[in-house]
Amino acid sequence: MLTNKVAFITGAAQGIGRQIAVDMAREGAKVIIGDILPKAGETVEFIKQKGGEAAFIPLDITKFDDVQNAVKQIMDSYGKLDILVPNASIVAHNNLLDISPEEWSRVIAINLTGTFYTLKAVLPHMVAQGAGKIIIISSGSAATGSGGGAHYAASKAGQNALVRNLARDFGPKGITANAIAPRVIQTEMLDALYPQGSPARESVINRIPVRRVGLPEDISELCVFLASDKASYINGQIILVDGGRTYAS
Ligand SMILES: NC(=O)c1ccc[n+]([C@@H]2O[C@H](COP(=O)([O-])OP(=O)(O)OC[C@H]3O[C@@H](n4cnc5c(N)ncnc54)[C@H](O)[C@@H]3O)[C@@H](O)[C@H]2O)c1
C-alpha cells in the first residue's frame, strides 16, 4: 500500500510509533524514525531483518533545529517526504492543582509544540511536491479530559485543532491531514498510567465494550490506510480507536 513512499515518524523507539514504523515498512515505505531514545536503532534493525528499509535520526522534538536538521537529512537522502506521523508524546498524569508550571510547559512543549515543529519543518517540502499525508497520533483524552491529566488533554485537543487547520489550509495543495485518537493501547505509556494487574487497569478494561486493551496494531493498521492513496478523500478527521469505550456510557 505504500511502495516507495518516504515516511517520517516521530517517537518510534517503542509503543504505537514502533508498530507504525514496522507496518509502514512492511507495506513498502522507506521509514525514518526521529526519537530521543537510542533504542530506536532496535526498531530499525528489526525492520531491516524483515527486509524493509529504515533509518534512525536522533532528535528531541522540543528543539526546532533538531527537527529541521532531520528533515534536511531526509530530503538530502531520499529527495522527497510523502508521509509525516507526529507520534512522539509524553504523559504525566496529575490533577490540575498538582501540575507545576514546569510540568505544564514540558507536556505542552513535547506534545503540542513538538508537533508544530515537525509540521513547520516538513510542510514546505510537501507543498513543493504538491502531495503529502499527515497523520497525527492524538488521544481520546482531547474529547474526555481524562487519561493523562489536564495538560495532556489540552495538548491533544491542540493537536486536533492543528488537524482541522491543516485540512482547510493544505487540502488545496494536495495534502491531507487526519488524527487517530487512541484510548488504552498496550504500550510503556499505558503501563505507567495503569500498571499491569492493578485494580485501576481492571476497572478500565471493564469500561471498554470489547473487554480488552487495544494493541499497537489496532492503531498502526489504520495509520497505514490513512497514509495510502486509498484514503485520499479522508481529510480533517479525528478517528477514535477505543474499543467503543467513549460513547458506551
Ligand atoms: N498508549 C495509549 O494508551 C495511548 C492512548 C492515547 C493516545 N496515545 C498516544 O499515542 C502516541 C504514542 O504513545 P505510546 O503509548 O506508544 O507512548 P510511549 O511512551 O510508549 O512512546 C512515546 C515515544 O515518544 C518518544 N519521545 C518522547 N519525548 C520525545 C522527544 N522530546 N523527542 C523525541 N521523541 C520523544 C519516546 O522516546 C517514545 O519512543 C502518543 O502520542 C500518545 O499520546 C497513546
mmCIF file with all atom_site columns, C-alpha atoms in Angstrom, residues 77-244:
data_model
loop_
_atom_site.group_PDB
_atom_site.id
_atom_site.type_symbol
_atom_site.label_atom_id
_atom_site.label_alt_id
_atom_site.label_comp_id
_atom_site.label_asym_id
_atom_site.label_entity_id
_atom_site.label_seq_id
_atom_site.pdbx_PDB_ins_code
_atom_site.Cartn_x
_atom_site.Cartn_y
_atom_site.Cartn_z
_atom_site.occupancy
_atom_site.B_iso_or_equiv
_atom_site.pdbx_formal_charge
_atom_site.auth_seq_id
_atom_site.auth_comp_id
_atom_site.auth_asym_id
_atom_site.auth_atom_id
_atom_site.pdbx_PDB_model_num
ATOM 1   C CA . SER A 1 77  ? 18.939  11.232 1.189  1.00 0.00 ? 77  SER A CA 1
ATOM 2   C CA . TYR A 1 78  ? 15.547  10.484 -0.385 1.00 0.00 ? 78  TYR A CA 1
ATOM 3   C CA . GLY A 1 79  ? 14.639  13.651 -2.310 1.00 0.00 ? 79  GLY A CA 1
ATOM 4   C CA . LYS A 1 80  ? 11.030  13.641 -1.048 1.00 0.00 ? 80  LYS A CA 1
ATOM 5   C CA . LEU A 1 81  ? 8.855   13.175 2.033  1.00 0.00 ? 81  LEU A CA 1
ATOM 6   C CA . ASP A 1 82  ? 5.432   11.640 1.442  1.00 0.00 ? 82  ASP A CA 1
ATOM 7   C CA . ILE A 1 83  ? 4.147   10.803 4.923  1.00 0.00 ? 83  ILE A CA 1
ATOM 8   C CA . LEU A 1 84  ? 4.519   12.502 8.305  1.00 0.00 ? 84  LEU A CA 1
ATOM 9   C CA . VAL A 1 85  ? 3.381   10.854 11.553 1.00 0.00 ? 85  VAL A CA 1
ATOM 10  C CA . PRO A 1 86  ? 3.820   13.161 14.566 1.00 0.00 ? 86  PRO A CA 1
ATOM 11  C CA . ASN A 1 87  ? 3.502   10.486 17.255 1.00 0.00 ? 87  ASN A CA 1
ATOM 12  C CA . ALA A 1 88  ? 6.036   11.354 19.989 1.00 0.00 ? 88  ALA A CA 1
ATOM 13  C CA . SER A 1 89  ? 4.381   12.489 23.218 1.00 0.00 ? 89  SER A CA 1
ATOM 14  C CA . ILE A 1 90  ? 4.672   12.114 26.960 1.00 0.00 ? 90  ILE A CA 1
ATOM 15  C CA . VAL A 1 91  ? 2.033   11.606 29.597 1.00 0.00 ? 91  VAL A CA 1
ATOM 16  C CA . ALA A 1 92  ? 2.245   12.967 33.149 1.00 0.00 ? 92  ALA A CA 1
ATOM 17  C CA . HIS A 1 93  ? -0.937  12.097 34.998 1.00 0.00 ? 93  HIS A CA 1
ATOM 18  C CA . ASN A 1 94  ? -1.709  14.746 37.572 1.00 0.00 ? 94  ASN A CA 1
ATOM 19  C CA . ASN A 1 95  ? -4.629  16.680 38.968 1.00 0.00 ? 95  ASN A CA 1
ATOM 20  C CA . LEU A 1 96  ? -4.643  20.255 37.643 1.00 0.00 ? 96  LEU A CA 1
ATOM 21  C CA . LEU A 1 97  ? -3.898  21.704 41.077 1.00 0.00 ? 97  LEU A CA 1
ATOM 22  C CA . ASP A 1 98  ? -0.816  19.480 41.385 1.00 0.00 ? 98  ASP A CA 1
ATOM 23  C CA . ILE A 1 99  ? 0.621   20.373 37.972 1.00 0.00 ? 99  ILE A CA 1
ATOM 24  C CA . SER A 1 100 ? 3.589   22.706 38.375 1.00 0.00 ? 100 SER A CA 1
ATOM 25  C CA . PRO A 1 101 ? 4.199   25.395 35.751 1.00 0.00 ? 101 PRO A CA 1
ATOM 26  C CA . GLU A 1 102 ? 7.320   23.432 34.708 1.00 0.00 ? 102 GLU A CA 1
ATOM 27  C CA . GLU A 1 103 ? 5.372   20.182 34.234 1.00 0.00 ? 103 GLU A CA 1
ATOM 28  C CA . TRP A 1 104 ? 2.670   22.019 32.253 1.00 0.00 ? 104 TRP A CA 1
ATOM 29  C CA . SER A 1 105 ? 5.292   23.582 29.985 1.00 0.00 ? 105 SER A CA 1
ATOM 30  C CA . ARG A 1 106 ? 7.117   20.307 29.404 1.00 0.00 ? 106 ARG A CA 1
ATOM 31  C CA . VAL A 1 107 ? 3.988   18.397 28.325 1.00 0.00 ? 107 VAL A CA 1
ATOM 32  C CA . ILE A 1 108 ? 2.912   21.215 26.005 1.00 0.00 ? 108 ILE A CA 1
ATOM 33  C CA . ALA A 1 109 ? 6.476   21.582 24.649 1.00 0.00 ? 109 ALA A CA 1
ATOM 34  C CA . ILE A 1 110 ? 6.740   17.921 23.652 1.00 0.00 ? 110 ILE A CA 1
ATOM 35  C CA . ASN A 1 111 ? 3.178   17.067 22.659 1.00 0.00 ? 111 ASN A CA 1
ATOM 36  C CA . LEU A 1 112 ? 1.940   20.270 21.043 1.00 0.00 ? 112 LEU A CA 1
ATOM 37  C CA . THR A 1 113 ? 4.896   22.498 20.203 1.00 0.00 ? 113 THR A CA 1
ATOM 38  C CA . GLY A 1 114 ? 6.917   19.446 19.085 1.00 0.00 ? 114 GLY A CA 1
ATOM 39  C CA . THR A 1 115 ? 4.080   18.548 16.709 1.00 0.00 ? 115 THR A CA 1
ATOM 40  C CA . PHE A 1 116 ? 4.068   22.109 15.383 1.00 0.00 ? 116 PHE A CA 1
ATOM 41  C CA . TYR A 1 117 ? 7.862   21.935 14.836 1.00 0.00 ? 117 TYR A CA 1
ATOM 42  C CA . THR A 1 118 ? 7.581   18.753 12.762 1.00 0.00 ? 118 THR A CA 1
ATOM 43  C CA . LEU A 1 119 ? 4.773   20.279 10.700 1.00 0.00 ? 119 LEU A CA 1
ATOM 44  C CA . LYS A 1 120 ? 6.680   23.514 10.173 1.00 0.00 ? 120 LYS A CA 1
ATOM 45  C CA . ALA A 1 121 ? 9.786   21.651 9.021  1.00 0.00 ? 121 ALA A CA 1
ATOM 46  C CA . VAL A 1 122 ? 8.003   19.164 6.738  1.00 0.00 ? 122 VAL A CA 1
ATOM 47  C CA . LEU A 1 123 ? 5.160   21.144 5.154  1.00 0.00 ? 123 LEU A CA 1
ATOM 48  C CA . PRO A 1 124 ? 7.255   23.337 2.829  1.00 0.00 ? 124 PRO A CA 1
ATOM 49  C CA . HIS A 1 125 ? 8.523   20.177 1.139  1.00 0.00 ? 125 HIS A CA 1
ATOM 50  C CA . MET A 1 126 ? 5.048   18.648 0.852  1.00 0.00 ? 126 MET A CA 1
ATOM 51  C CA . VAL A 1 127 ? 3.723   21.908 -0.590 1.00 0.00 ? 127 VAL A CA 1
ATOM 52  C CA . ALA A 1 128 ? 6.567   21.939 -3.159 1.00 0.00 ? 128 ALA A CA 1
ATOM 53  C CA . GLN A 1 129 ? 5.724   18.315 -4.038 1.00 0.00 ? 129 GLN A CA 1
ATOM 54  C CA . GLY A 1 130 ? 2.002   19.104 -4.256 1.00 0.00 ? 130 GLY A CA 1
ATOM 55  C CA . ALA A 1 131 ? 1.316   15.982 -2.178 1.00 0.00 ? 131 ALA A CA 1
ATOM 56  C CA . GLY A 1 132 ? 1.555   14.659 1.347  1.00 0.00 ? 132 GLY A CA 1
ATOM 57  C CA . LYS A 1 133 ? -0.217  12.687 4.029  1.00 0.00 ? 133 LYS A CA 1
ATOM 58  C CA . ILE A 1 134 ? -0.124  13.740 7.688  1.00 0.00 ? 134 ILE A CA 1
ATOM 59  C CA . ILE A 1 135 ? -1.440  11.525 10.479 1.00 0.00 ? 135 ILE A CA 1
ATOM 60  C CA . ILE A 1 136 ? -1.133  12.944 13.993 1.00 0.00 ? 136 ILE A CA 1
ATOM 61  C CA . ILE A 1 137 ? -1.408  10.461 16.863 1.00 0.00 ? 137 ILE A CA 1
ATOM 62  C CA . SER A 1 138 ? -3.669  12.339 19.244 1.00 0.00 ? 138 SER A CA 1
ATOM 63  C CA . SER A 1 139 ? -5.767  10.866 22.059 1.00 0.00 ? 139 SER A CA 1
ATOM 64  C CA . GLY A 1 140 ? -9.366  10.363 23.140 1.00 0.00 ? 140 GLY A CA 1
ATOM 65  C CA . SER A 1 141 ? -8.311  12.467 26.143 1.00 0.00 ? 141 SER A CA 1
ATOM 66  C CA . ALA A 1 142 ? -8.918  15.544 23.997 1.00 0.00 ? 142 ALA A CA 1
ATOM 67  C CA . ALA A 1 143 ? -12.625 14.671 23.971 1.00 0.00 ? 143 ALA A CA 1
ATOM 68  C CA . THR A 1 144 ? -12.989 13.430 27.535 1.00 0.00 ? 144 THR A CA 1
ATOM 69  C CA . GLY A 1 145 ? -10.408 15.427 29.510 1.00 0.00 ? 145 GLY A CA 1
ATOM 70  C CA . SER A 1 146 ? -9.427  12.167 31.202 1.00 0.00 ? 146 SER A CA 1
ATOM 71  C CA . GLY A 1 147 ? -6.421  9.879  30.825 1.00 0.00 ? 147 GLY A CA 1
ATOM 72  C CA . GLY A 1 148 ? -3.198  11.777 31.257 1.00 0.00 ? 148 GLY A CA 1
ATOM 73  C CA . GLY A 1 149 ? -4.166  14.932 33.124 1.00 0.00 ? 149 GLY A CA 1
ATOM 74  C CA . ALA A 1 150 ? -5.265  18.451 32.123 1.00 0.00 ? 150 ALA A CA 1
ATOM 75  C CA . HIS A 1 151 ? -2.013  19.340 30.366 1.00 0.00 ? 151 HIS A CA 1
ATOM 76  C CA . TYR A 1 152 ? -2.026  16.096 28.353 1.00 0.00 ? 152 TYR A CA 1
ATOM 77  C CA . ALA A 1 153 ? -5.694  16.522 27.360 1.00 0.00 ? 153 ALA A CA 1
ATOM 78  C CA . ALA A 1 154 ? -5.092  20.172 26.430 1.00 0.00 ? 154 ALA A CA 1
ATOM 79  C CA . SER A 1 155 ? -2.058  19.238 24.312 1.00 0.00 ? 155 SER A CA 1
ATOM 80  C CA . LYS A 1 156 ? -4.094  16.592 22.477 1.00 0.00 ? 156 LYS A CA 1
ATOM 81  C CA . ALA A 1 157 ? -7.005  18.995 21.912 1.00 0.00 ? 157 ALA A CA 1
ATOM 82  C CA . GLY A 1 158 ? -4.417  21.363 20.448 1.00 0.00 ? 158 GLY A CA 1
ATOM 83  C CA . GLN A 1 159 ? -3.236  18.629 18.078 1.00 0.00 ? 159 GLN A CA 1
ATOM 84  C CA . ASN A 1 160 ? -6.835  18.094 16.939 1.00 0.00 ? 160 ASN A CA 1
ATOM 85  C CA . ALA A 1 161 ? -7.182  21.809 16.209 1.00 0.00 ? 161 ALA A CA 1
ATOM 86  C CA . LEU A 1 162 ? -3.986  21.620 14.167 1.00 0.00 ? 162 LEU A CA 1
ATOM 87  C CA . VAL A 1 163 ? -5.529  18.814 12.091 1.00 0.00 ? 163 VAL A CA 1
ATOM 88  C CA . ARG A 1 164 ? -8.603  20.912 11.312 1.00 0.00 ? 164 ARG A CA 1
ATOM 89  C CA . ASN A 1 165 ? -6.392  23.852 10.381 1.00 0.00 ? 165 ASN A CA 1
ATOM 90  C CA . LEU A 1 166 ? -4.145  21.742 8.156  1.00 0.00 ? 166 LEU A CA 1
ATOM 91  C CA . ALA A 1 167 ? -7.098  20.130 6.370  1.00 0.00 ? 167 ALA A CA 1
ATOM 92  C CA . ARG A 1 168 ? -8.503  23.520 5.494  1.00 0.00 ? 168 ARG A CA 1
ATOM 93  C CA . ASP A 1 169 ? -5.289  25.303 4.519  1.00 0.00 ? 169 ASP A CA 1
ATOM 94  C CA . PHE A 1 170 ? -3.309  22.498 2.875  1.00 0.00 ? 170 PHE A CA 1
ATOM 95  C CA . GLY A 1 171 ? -6.028  20.330 1.285  1.00 0.00 ? 171 GLY A CA 1
ATOM 96  C CA . PRO A 1 172 ? -5.989  22.615 -1.787 1.00 0.00 ? 172 PRO A CA 1
ATOM 97  C CA . LYS A 1 173 ? -2.234  21.936 -2.032 1.00 0.00 ? 173 LYS A CA 1
ATOM 98  C CA . GLY A 1 174 ? -2.667  18.152 -2.276 1.00 0.00 ? 174 GLY A CA 1
ATOM 99  C CA . ILE A 1 175 ? -2.006  17.415 1.387  1.00 0.00 ? 175 ILE A CA 1
ATOM 100 C CA . THR A 1 176 ? -4.428  15.617 3.694  1.00 0.00 ? 176 THR A CA 1
ATOM 101 C CA . ALA A 1 177 ? -4.245  15.669 7.494  1.00 0.00 ? 177 ALA A CA 1
ATOM 102 C CA . ASN A 1 178 ? -6.033  13.424 9.953  1.00 0.00 ? 178 ASN A CA 1
ATOM 103 C CA . ALA A 1 179 ? -5.641  12.338 13.552 1.00 0.00 ? 179 ALA A CA 1
ATOM 104 C CA . ILE A 1 180 ? -6.014  8.965  15.168 1.00 0.00 ? 180 ILE A CA 1
ATOM 105 C CA . ALA A 1 181 ? -7.273  9.234  18.744 1.00 0.00 ? 181 ALA A CA 1
ATOM 106 C CA . PRO A 1 182 ? -6.368  6.051  20.605 1.00 0.00 ? 182 PRO A CA 1
ATOM 107 C CA . ARG A 1 183 ? -7.536  5.078  24.070 1.00 0.00 ? 183 ARG A CA 1
ATOM 108 C CA . VAL A 1 184 ? -5.975  2.425  26.308 1.00 0.00 ? 184 VAL A CA 1
ATOM 109 C CA . ILE A 1 185 ? -3.392  0.864  23.996 1.00 0.00 ? 185 ILE A CA 1
ATOM 110 C CA . GLN A 1 186 ? -0.848  -1.648 25.387 1.00 0.00 ? 186 GLN A CA 1
ATOM 111 C CA . THR A 1 187 ? 2.443   0.293  25.484 1.00 0.00 ? 187 THR A CA 1
ATOM 112 C CA . GLU A 1 188 ? 5.015   1.514  28.020 1.00 0.00 ? 188 GLU A CA 1
ATOM 113 C CA . MET A 1 189 ? 2.897   4.672  28.350 1.00 0.00 ? 189 MET A CA 1
ATOM 114 C CA . LEU A 1 190 ? -0.160  2.617  29.359 1.00 0.00 ? 190 LEU A CA 1
ATOM 115 C CA . ASP A 1 191 ? 1.846   0.543  31.843 1.00 0.00 ? 191 ASP A CA 1
ATOM 116 C CA . ALA A 1 192 ? 2.974   3.780  33.506 1.00 0.00 ? 192 ALA A CA 1
ATOM 117 C CA . LEU A 1 193 ? -0.646  5.009  33.799 1.00 0.00 ? 193 LEU A CA 1
ATOM 118 C CA . TYR A 1 194 ? -2.309  1.697  34.697 1.00 0.00 ? 194 TYR A CA 1
ATOM 119 C CA . PRO A 1 195 ? 0.236   -0.917 35.886 1.00 0.00 ? 195 PRO A CA 1
ATOM 120 C CA . GLN A 1 196 ? -0.435  -4.455 34.640 1.00 0.00 ? 196 GLN A CA 1
ATOM 121 C CA . GLY A 1 197 ? -2.553  -6.432 37.120 1.00 0.00 ? 197 GLY A CA 1
ATOM 122 C CA . SER A 1 198 ? -3.569  -3.333 39.116 1.00 0.00 ? 198 SER A CA 1
ATOM 123 C CA . PRO A 1 199 ? -7.212  -2.728 40.147 1.00 0.00 ? 199 PRO A CA 1
ATOM 124 C CA . ALA A 1 200 ? -7.114  0.527  38.146 1.00 0.00 ? 200 ALA A CA 1
ATOM 125 C CA . ARG A 1 201 ? -6.299  -1.418 34.996 1.00 0.00 ? 201 ARG A CA 1
ATOM 126 C CA . GLU A 1 202 ? -9.062  -3.986 35.603 1.00 0.00 ? 202 GLU A CA 1
ATOM 127 C CA . SER A 1 203 ? -11.507 -1.147 36.158 1.00 0.00 ? 203 SER A CA 1
ATOM 128 C CA . VAL A 1 204 ? -10.530 0.468  32.853 1.00 0.00 ? 204 VAL A CA 1
ATOM 129 C CA . ILE A 1 205 ? -10.880 -2.820 30.937 1.00 0.00 ? 205 ILE A CA 1
ATOM 130 C CA . ASN A 1 206 ? -14.361 -3.304 32.387 1.00 0.00 ? 206 ASN A CA 1
ATOM 131 C CA . ARG A 1 207 ? -15.393 0.030  30.885 1.00 0.00 ? 207 ARG A CA 1
ATOM 132 C CA . ILE A 1 208 ? -14.292 -0.973 27.359 1.00 0.00 ? 208 ILE A CA 1
ATOM 133 C CA . PRO A 1 209 ? -17.146 -2.713 25.490 1.00 0.00 ? 209 PRO A CA 1
ATOM 134 C CA . VAL A 1 210 ? -14.762 -5.119 23.671 1.00 0.00 ? 210 VAL A CA 1
ATOM 135 C CA . ARG A 1 211 ? -13.276 -6.012 27.117 1.00 0.00 ? 211 ARG A CA 1
ATOM 136 C CA . ARG A 1 212 ? -9.610  -5.776 26.215 1.00 0.00 ? 212 ARG A CA 1
ATOM 137 C CA . VAL A 1 213 ? -6.937  -3.128 25.949 1.00 0.00 ? 213 VAL A CA 1
ATOM 138 C CA . GLY A 1 214 ? -6.047  -2.093 22.427 1.00 0.00 ? 214 GLY A CA 1
ATOM 139 C CA . LEU A 1 215 ? -2.884  -3.278 20.700 1.00 0.00 ? 215 LEU A CA 1
ATOM 140 C CA . PRO A 1 216 ? -0.419  -1.062 18.833 1.00 0.00 ? 216 PRO A CA 1
ATOM 141 C CA . GLU A 1 217 ? -1.555  -2.892 15.669 1.00 0.00 ? 217 GLU A CA 1
ATOM 142 C CA . ASP A 1 218 ? -5.090  -1.533 16.187 1.00 0.00 ? 218 ASP A CA 1
ATOM 143 C CA . ILE A 1 219 ? -3.617  1.926  15.594 1.00 0.00 ? 219 ILE A CA 1
ATOM 144 C CA . SER A 1 220 ? -0.892  1.156  13.068 1.00 0.00 ? 220 SER A CA 1
ATOM 145 C CA . GLU A 1 221 ? -3.120  -0.611 10.519 1.00 0.00 ? 221 GLU A CA 1
ATOM 146 C CA . LEU A 1 222 ? -5.427  2.429  10.393 1.00 0.00 ? 222 LEU A CA 1
ATOM 147 C CA . CYS A 1 223 ? -2.392  4.695  10.116 1.00 0.00 ? 223 CYS A CA 1
ATOM 148 C CA . VAL A 1 224 ? -1.125  2.693  7.112  1.00 0.00 ? 224 VAL A CA 1
ATOM 149 C CA . PHE A 1 225 ? -4.529  3.051  5.448  1.00 0.00 ? 225 PHE A CA 1
ATOM 150 C CA . LEU A 1 226 ? -4.720  6.815  6.102  1.00 0.00 ? 226 LEU A CA 1
ATOM 151 C CA . ALA A 1 227 ? -1.221  7.209  4.648  1.00 0.00 ? 227 ALA A CA 1
ATOM 152 C CA . SER A 1 228 ? -2.158  5.297  1.492  1.00 0.00 ? 228 SER A CA 1
ATOM 153 C CA . ASP A 1 229 ? -3.696  6.599  -1.729 1.00 0.00 ? 229 ASP A CA 1
ATOM 154 C CA . LYS A 1 230 ? -6.889  4.726  -0.807 1.00 0.00 ? 230 LYS A CA 1
ATOM 155 C CA . ALA A 1 231 ? -7.624  7.381  1.850  1.00 0.00 ? 231 ALA A CA 1
ATOM 156 C CA . SER A 1 232 ? -7.291  10.471 -0.348 1.00 0.00 ? 232 SER A CA 1
ATOM 157 C CA . TYR A 1 233 ? -10.842 11.732 0.381  1.00 0.00 ? 233 TYR A CA 1
ATOM 158 C CA . ILE A 1 234 ? -10.440 11.469 4.169  1.00 0.00 ? 234 ILE A CA 1
ATOM 159 C CA . ASN A 1 235 ? -9.281  14.856 5.435  1.00 0.00 ? 235 ASN A CA 1
ATOM 160 C CA . GLY A 1 236 ? -9.555  16.758 8.709  1.00 0.00 ? 236 GLY A CA 1
ATOM 161 C CA . GLN A 1 237 ? -10.889 13.786 10.675 1.00 0.00 ? 237 GLN A CA 1
ATOM 162 C CA . ILE A 1 238 ? -10.139 12.725 14.235 1.00 0.00 ? 238 ILE A CA 1
ATOM 163 C CA . ILE A 1 239 ? -10.777 8.994  14.358 1.00 0.00 ? 239 ILE A CA 1
ATOM 164 C CA . LEU A 1 240 ? -11.353 7.435  17.780 1.00 0.00 ? 240 LEU A CA 1
ATOM 165 C CA . VAL A 1 241 ? -9.913  3.938  18.192 1.00 0.00 ? 241 VAL A CA 1
ATOM 166 C CA . ASP A 1 242 ? -11.198 2.995  21.614 1.00 0.00 ? 242 ASP A CA 1
ATOM 167 C CA . GLY A 1 243 ? -12.984 -0.372 21.560 1.00 0.00 ? 243 GLY A CA 1
ATOM 168 C CA . GLY A 1 244 ? -16.254 1.552  21.808 1.00 0.00 ? 244 GLY A CA 1
#
